[in-house]
């Protein structure tokens, strides 16, 4: 392969299939979402970590199924090491925990906002590079951590600006308890696989699959489905569910943990309509072992869960013999952003600047920069236009960038310390003294966090 | 290669050579640095963008020298595309600008905080994965943009907390003007290569290299060195330098641009001791064409420049025939962090929490979570301990995490709405009512941004 090219031949400025450039407007929203997530995680005492984008392939291949293996960006590096790009933040965290646990101690709560890569077939809303925002509490089995996980999810969605959403919660112990009572624990995988299709295929198809492929009786399938379809407010639903698992210790413990979660969350101020018990959700077949979370937007449930997670028995068993139970969830940043765009929650503003200082005379650069400094000190983002172009061009620029204010002064005005402040949406213009500008602009501007 | 492993055989939880895990304490500092950089960039009207970690290899190979090519993490992807991980943010930005310029318009100012990868030989302070924080203004030749670049660098360092630092500035046009006057423009590369060694090898060795390898006369070498070694305050230095380039238009323009930069910066409040003209710096051989910046810490100059950049004539010539002049710089996040650690500027605090709420009774979970919510609403970061362990263990945990306050209440106290507030550095403890806690803690806590 020859890389030498003639300077005159231009290279096509394309990105790889499934990869994206981020333009300023959506990137500003992305940064705001990530910053909100950081602030929420920190406010609950979660601490940030980071791990490399590249790992030894054996680390990443250890747990993933065949599907994951095929999606790995994997290669030999310069030292002939077999390496791959991380495809999630969970396995790197497991390796990290095993490597540093001595130093970190338990319980340990971390968040990790990072890019991951999967060579999936690109499709609408699916990319080969995306950001995950995970948080986990490890080293404890206490239900307090499960309850707090739900509170973090609630706070995330609320702080991002959502009002109508539901966090659906289940506990795998309850379903396990029922299967145990039915003597069907050995067929759990096939049963759960069928159950997962309930929404898509409907009751009859699921019963058929359970009896034909999972080898349970029609009566058993019916019982499982009556259980999964229990509806109602959390208290009465749990009371009914308890009958299905009566006598099974794990099942009863699952019910008790859900009950405590519901009552503590209610008492701590989480509105009842935002929390729903849903006994049908399982989230994959064998990873989660306790509480499970999925979060749906009231205005856009079809987009799927925007924040999901659960409790697991042992995070890092591939790397250490020390058992590490934990609970956590992951905010689906890209899915959330797509939802916000679809719902019109996102102003497409391509500049963070509140004010453009128009350059009317190169002689005045000092005055322009001084004014910019003073306005910044007052908390405003200020752009001094980079060229001495005609006024109309500069105002057009501000308009295109959705900058709300322009400050204009030529030699004569600037020498008198006077400025024209122009509101670029209304077109209104007023003459003000230097000392009046910041106050006037601040009074008419919503400053984002 | 077989990836199947027995569950009993543990995988060694190691990272690749030259790659790092970030523990909580340094990661908190890193996040603070990146957030400060974002805030400063935005306050000057720079807008964020992002580009993929992976690009077609031809994009990245287009400009880099042989050295860069060897350092690329490059491979065939699943679709047999020749791809590579980005090794800087400049070439991706050039591709990005060429692809989106129609939509973006000029001037365009962007910042980009992103990870880059180079298969360099790992050594102290050098890693194969590191973060760059670039900012650039493209589509303008105006000196206002060069001046503002310096102001951004100054604001970055100041906001991060540095007081003693110097931004060294030069303009390639001045050096070019001198070489032009000496009739040595065709030997510029060899001359600059020799000149770059001035600090390391000393004057005599540089003169020898210039006469023997760059083919200039002893008198010419002497003149170049007298020029490069000019010292003094900016005004007198520029007056002296002007004599060396008198009659050369480019050289005189370079002097004029530096002079304007110095005077506008002084008038806009940049302290004189933080800005120095240094005619010896060239920063690489052919990329930069105008103003050049390097930034040294007063307390740790040996660590090298922590923020460098310059003006270039044409960012994206590999990808588009539209000329894109610009100016920008890059904050060396990892180098700065290393410097801050060496200077003891960094408290190694592994948790963002201000308060640990001790769990004395599972019955009180609701009260603990309610109190946590109230304290969070007051702006505090609050961790509720995740387990019901003995009090001593929980306080030990807070101590290890450097959490400054603990709030303690058993059944009897909580029922009366009273809490013990313990200052974990002084050991002092007071009983307070729920409503008094937030104010008392806030009064004694420095809340980071």
GROMACS .gro file of C-alpha atoms in nm, chain A residues 1 3-5 7 9-17 19-24 27-28 31 35 38 42-56 58-59 61-62 66 70-78 81-83 85 95-96 98-100 102-109 111 117 119 128-129 137 139-142 144-145 147-148 151 260 264 267-269 317-321 350-353 362 365-366 369-370 373 376 380-387 389 397 400-401 449, chain B residues 1 3-5 7 9-17 19-24 27-28 31 35 38 42-56 58-59 61-62 66 70-78 81-83 85 95-96 98-100 102-109 111 117 119 128-129 137 139-142 144-145 147-148 151 260 264 267-269 317-321 350-353 362 365-366 369-370 373 376 380-387 389 397 400-401 449:
model
  240
    1UNK     CA    1   0.000   0.000   0.000
    3UNK     CA    2   0.053   0.642   0.124
    4UNK     CA    3   0.251   0.896  -0.074
    5UNK     CA    4   0.015   1.137  -0.242
    7UNK     CA    5  -0.015   1.765  -0.271
    9UNK     CA    6  -0.465   1.544  -0.506
   10UNK     CA    7  -0.711   1.603  -0.224
   11UNK     CA    8  -0.807   1.332   0.023
   12UNK     CA    9  -1.182   1.289   0.063
   13UNK     CA   10  -1.267   1.417   0.414
   14UNK     CA   11  -1.494   1.125   0.505
   15UNK     CA   12  -1.556   0.943   0.832
   16UNK     CA   13  -1.581   0.565   0.867
   17UNK     CA   14  -1.921   0.398   0.839
   19UNK     CA   15  -1.874   0.688   1.310
   20UNK     CA   16  -1.975   1.052   1.352
   21UNK     CA   17  -1.843   1.404   1.367
   22UNK     CA   18  -2.022   1.615   1.625
   23UNK     CA   19  -2.117   1.963   1.514
   24UNK     CA   20  -2.113   2.244   1.772
   27UNK     CA   21  -2.190   1.880   2.109
   28UNK     CA   22  -2.287   2.161   2.347
   31UNK     CA   23  -2.134   1.829   2.712
   35UNK     CA   24  -2.166   1.754   3.310
   38UNK     CA   25  -2.102   1.409   3.670
   42UNK     CA   26  -2.069   1.326   4.265
   43UNK     CA   27  -2.356   1.459   4.475
   44UNK     CA   28  -2.419   1.096   4.580
   45UNK     CA   29  -2.051   1.041   4.661
   46UNK     CA   30  -1.962   0.850   4.342
   47UNK     CA   31  -1.610   0.918   4.226
   48UNK     CA   32  -1.476   0.923   3.869
   49UNK     CA   33  -1.232   0.669   3.727
   50UNK     CA   34  -1.095   0.604   3.381
   51UNK     CA   35  -0.946   0.303   3.207
   52UNK     CA   36  -0.765   0.266   2.873
   53UNK     CA   37  -0.948   0.247   2.542
   54UNK     CA   38  -0.724  -0.048   2.450
   55UNK     CA   39  -0.695  -0.365   2.656
   56UNK     CA   40  -0.539  -0.706   2.609
   58UNK     CA   41  -0.810  -1.177   2.663
   59UNK     CA   42  -0.947  -0.927   2.916
   61UNK     CA   43  -1.300  -1.174   2.544
   62UNK     CA   44  -1.318  -1.338   2.883
   66UNK     CA   45  -1.972  -1.487   2.053
   70UNK     CA   46  -1.735  -1.055   1.649
   71UNK     CA   47  -1.797  -0.688   1.723
   72UNK     CA   48  -1.455  -0.625   1.875
   73UNK     CA   49  -1.213  -0.388   1.702
   74UNK     CA   50  -0.918  -0.620   1.760
   75UNK     CA   51  -0.564  -0.620   1.621
   76UNK     CA   52  -0.196  -0.691   1.682
   77UNK     CA   53  -0.011  -0.387   1.810
   78UNK     CA   54   0.350  -0.290   1.731
   81UNK     CA   55   0.028  -0.798   2.147
   82UNK     CA   56  -0.329  -0.910   2.081
   83UNK     CA   57  -0.525  -0.598   2.175
   85UNK     CA   58  -1.084  -0.153   2.193
   95UNK     CA   59  -1.042  -0.564   3.569
   96UNK     CA   60  -0.986  -0.226   3.741
   98UNK     CA   61  -0.950  -0.658   4.073
   99UNK     CA   62  -0.627  -0.463   4.014
  100UNK     CA   63  -0.685  -0.179   4.261
  102UNK     CA   64  -0.657  -0.330   4.792
  103UNK     CA   65  -0.602   0.041   4.754
  104UNK     CA   66  -0.966   0.138   4.703
  105UNK     CA   67  -1.130  -0.061   4.980
  106UNK     CA   68  -1.502  -0.144   4.989
  107UNK     CA   69  -1.769  -0.032   4.956
  108UNK     CA   70  -1.650   0.149   4.644
  109UNK     CA   71  -1.871   0.368   4.429
  111UNK     CA   72  -1.877   0.654   3.786
  117UNK     CA   73  -1.660   0.079   2.029
  119UNK     CA   74  -1.841  -0.304   1.503
  128UNK     CA   75  -1.996   0.199   1.619
  129UNK     CA   76  -1.866   0.458   1.864
  137UNK     CA   77  -2.158   0.061   4.409
  139UNK     CA   78  -1.857  -0.450   4.779
  140UNK     CA   79  -2.198  -0.452   4.944
  141UNK     CA   80  -2.517  -0.654   4.932
  142UNK     CA   81  -2.714  -0.395   5.130
  144UNK     CA   82  -2.961   0.062   5.072
  145UNK     CA   83  -2.732   0.060   4.767
  147UNK     CA   84  -3.243   0.201   4.673
  148UNK     CA   85  -2.984   0.470   4.619
  151UNK     CA   86  -3.255   0.761   4.352
  260UNK     CA   87  -3.845  -0.165   5.119
  264UNK     CA   88  -3.815   0.429   5.132
  267UNK     CA   89  -4.083   0.856   5.198
  268UNK     CA   90  -3.773   1.020   5.047
  269UNK     CA   91  -3.989   1.213   4.803
  317UNK     CA   92  -1.481  -1.325   3.906
  318UNK     CA   93  -1.275  -1.353   3.588
  319UNK     CA   94  -0.991  -1.163   3.753
  320UNK     CA   95  -1.003  -1.226   4.127
  321UNK     CA   96  -1.133  -1.479   4.372
  350UNK     CA   97  -2.408   2.642   1.780
  351UNK     CA   98  -2.220   2.891   2.001
  352UNK     CA   99  -2.185   2.927   2.376
  353UNK     CA  100  -2.134   3.304   2.341
  362UNK     CA  101  -0.870   4.800   1.448
  365UNK     CA  102  -0.892   4.641   1.973
  366UNK     CA  103  -0.776   4.732   2.320
  369UNK     CA  104  -1.072   4.325   2.459
  370UNK     CA  105  -1.108   4.523   2.781
  373UNK     CA  106  -1.272   4.088   2.987
  376UNK     CA  107  -1.653   3.770   3.116
  380UNK     CA  108  -2.089   3.617   3.031
  381UNK     CA  109  -1.935   3.429   2.738
  382UNK     CA  110  -1.805   3.688   2.496
  383UNK     CA  111  -1.672   3.660   2.143
  384UNK     CA  112  -1.475   3.945   1.989
  385UNK     CA  113  -1.529   3.913   1.613
  386UNK     CA  114  -1.204   3.793   1.462
  387UNK     CA  115  -1.199   4.011   1.150
  389UNK     CA  116  -1.555   4.292   0.816
  397UNK     CA  117  -2.246   3.589   1.178
  400UNK     CA  118  -2.613   3.236   1.231
  401UNK     CA  119  -2.447   3.138   1.559
  449UNK     CA  120  -2.491   2.606   3.412
  450UNK     CA  121  -0.573  -1.860   1.930
  452UNK     CA  122  -1.001  -1.769   2.416
  453UNK     CA  123  -1.192  -2.035   2.605
  454UNK     CA  124  -1.077  -2.036   2.962
  456UNK     CA  125  -1.380  -2.027   3.512
  458UNK     CA  126  -0.835  -1.984   3.596
  459UNK     CA  127  -0.814  -1.611   3.666
  460UNK     CA  128  -0.705  -1.361   3.401
  461UNK     CA  129  -0.432  -1.127   3.520
  462UNK     CA  130  -0.596  -0.782   3.554
  463UNK     CA  131  -0.315  -0.592   3.378
  464UNK     CA  132  -0.317  -0.289   3.148
  465UNK     CA  133  -0.109  -0.261   2.832
  466UNK     CA  134   0.237  -0.106   2.848
  468UNK     CA  135  -0.160   0.274   2.923
  469UNK     CA  136  -0.302   0.376   3.259
  470UNK     CA  137  -0.593   0.329   3.492
  471UNK     CA  138  -0.693   0.652   3.667
  472UNK     CA  139  -0.763   0.620   4.037
  473UNK     CA  140  -1.031   0.845   4.188
  476UNK     CA  141  -0.926   1.157   3.809
  477UNK     CA  142  -1.114   1.419   4.014
  480UNK     CA  143  -1.204   1.632   3.551
  484UNK     CA  144  -1.406   2.149   3.312
  487UNK     CA  145  -1.422   2.406   2.880
  491UNK     CA  146  -1.663   2.885   2.608
  492UNK     CA  147  -1.621   3.222   2.779
  493UNK     CA  148  -1.426   3.332   2.469
  494UNK     CA  149  -1.694   3.199   2.234
  495UNK     CA  150  -1.516   2.877   2.137
  496UNK     CA  151  -1.756   2.591   2.076
  497UNK     CA  152  -1.697   2.219   2.134
  498UNK     CA  153  -1.672   1.958   1.859
  499UNK     CA  154  -1.583   1.591   1.854
  500UNK     CA  155  -1.450   1.353   1.591
  501UNK     CA  156  -1.415   0.972   1.585
  502UNK     CA  157  -1.127   0.792   1.755
  503UNK     CA  158  -1.089   0.584   1.438
  504UNK     CA  159  -1.028   0.730   1.092
  505UNK     CA  160  -0.934   0.595   0.752
  507UNK     CA  161  -0.510   0.772   0.458
  508UNK     CA  162  -0.658   1.067   0.648
  510UNK     CA  163  -0.108   0.937   0.714
  511UNK     CA  164  -0.154   1.228   0.478
  515UNK     CA  165   0.758   0.876   0.907
  519UNK     CA  166   0.534   0.424   1.292
  520UNK     CA  167   0.345   0.535   1.603
  521UNK     CA  168   0.000   0.478   1.457
  522UNK     CA  169  -0.225   0.211   1.603
  523UNK     CA  170  -0.337   0.090   1.260
  524UNK     CA  171  -0.529  -0.218   1.147
  525UNK     CA  172  -0.782  -0.368   0.907
  526UNK     CA  173  -1.136  -0.350   1.041
  527UNK     CA  174  -1.412  -0.610   0.989
  530UNK     CA  175  -1.089  -0.100   0.569
  531UNK     CA  176  -0.743   0.032   0.654
  532UNK     CA  177  -0.812   0.228   0.975
  534UNK     CA  178  -0.660   0.560   1.589
  544UNK     CA  179  -1.072   1.680   0.789
  545UNK     CA  180  -1.369   1.805   0.993
  547UNK     CA  181  -1.308   2.051   0.509
  548UNK     CA  182  -1.619   1.834   0.550
  549UNK     CA  183  -1.840   2.081   0.735
  551UNK     CA  184  -2.011   2.507   0.428
  552UNK     CA  185  -2.234   2.460   0.728
  553UNK     CA  186  -2.003   2.616   0.985
  554UNK     CA  187  -1.899   2.931   0.802
  555UNK     CA  188  -1.592   3.136   0.896
  556UNK     CA  189  -1.446   3.256   1.116
  557UNK     CA  190  -1.492   2.938   1.315
  558UNK     CA  191  -1.360   2.883   1.665
  560UNK     CA  192  -1.228   2.355   2.110
  566UNK     CA  193  -0.301   0.742   2.090
  568UNK     CA  194   0.269   0.383   2.013
  577UNK     CA  195   0.055   0.582   2.467
  578UNK     CA  196  -0.284   0.729   2.550
  586UNK     CA  197  -0.977   3.012   1.537
  588UNK     CA  198  -1.079   3.141   0.858
  589UNK     CA  199  -0.905   3.465   0.956
  590UNK     CA  200  -0.559   3.619   0.929
  591UNK     CA  201  -0.646   3.901   1.171
  593UNK     CA  202  -0.692   4.002   1.683
  594UNK     CA  203  -0.722   3.622   1.675
  596UNK     CA  204  -0.390   3.825   2.049
  597UNK     CA  205  -0.698   3.648   2.177
  600UNK     CA  206  -0.545   3.580   2.627
  709UNK     CA  207   0.046   4.512   1.866
  713UNK     CA  208  -0.303   4.527   2.346
  716UNK     CA  209  -0.372   4.742   2.802
  717UNK     CA  210  -0.615   4.454   2.851
  718UNK     CA  211  -0.457   4.372   3.185
  766UNK     CA  212  -0.493   2.174   0.235
  767UNK     CA  213  -0.486   1.795   0.223
  768UNK     CA  214  -0.863   1.786   0.204
  769UNK     CA  215  -0.985   2.106   0.037
  770UNK     CA  216  -0.863   2.374  -0.198
  799UNK     CA  217  -1.038   1.024   4.650
  800UNK     CA  218  -1.405   1.118   4.706
  801UNK     CA  219  -1.615   1.416   4.602
  802UNK     CA  220  -1.837   1.371   4.909
  811UNK     CA  221  -3.161  -0.009   5.898
  814UNK     CA  222  -3.291   0.438   5.606
  815UNK     CA  223  -3.576   0.671   5.519
  818UNK     CA  224  -3.203   0.934   5.262
  819UNK     CA  225  -3.427   1.231   5.341
  822UNK     CA  226  -3.163   1.477   4.982
  825UNK     CA  227  -2.777   1.779   4.842
  829UNK     CA  228  -2.340   1.939   4.932
  830UNK     CA  229  -2.223   1.603   4.800
  831UNK     CA  230  -2.350   1.337   5.038
  832UNK     CA  231  -2.276   0.969   5.068
  833UNK     CA  232  -2.502   0.742   5.270
  834UNK     CA  233  -2.283   0.454   5.385
  835UNK     CA  234  -2.384   0.147   5.190
  836UNK     CA  235  -2.369  -0.109   5.471
  838UNK     CA  236  -2.117  -0.186   5.968
  846UNK     CA  237  -1.399   0.465   5.565
  849UNK     CA  238  -0.969   0.696   5.412
  850UNK     CA  239  -1.182   0.878   5.151
  898UNK     CA  240  -1.676   2.441   4.134
   0.00000   0.00000   0.00000
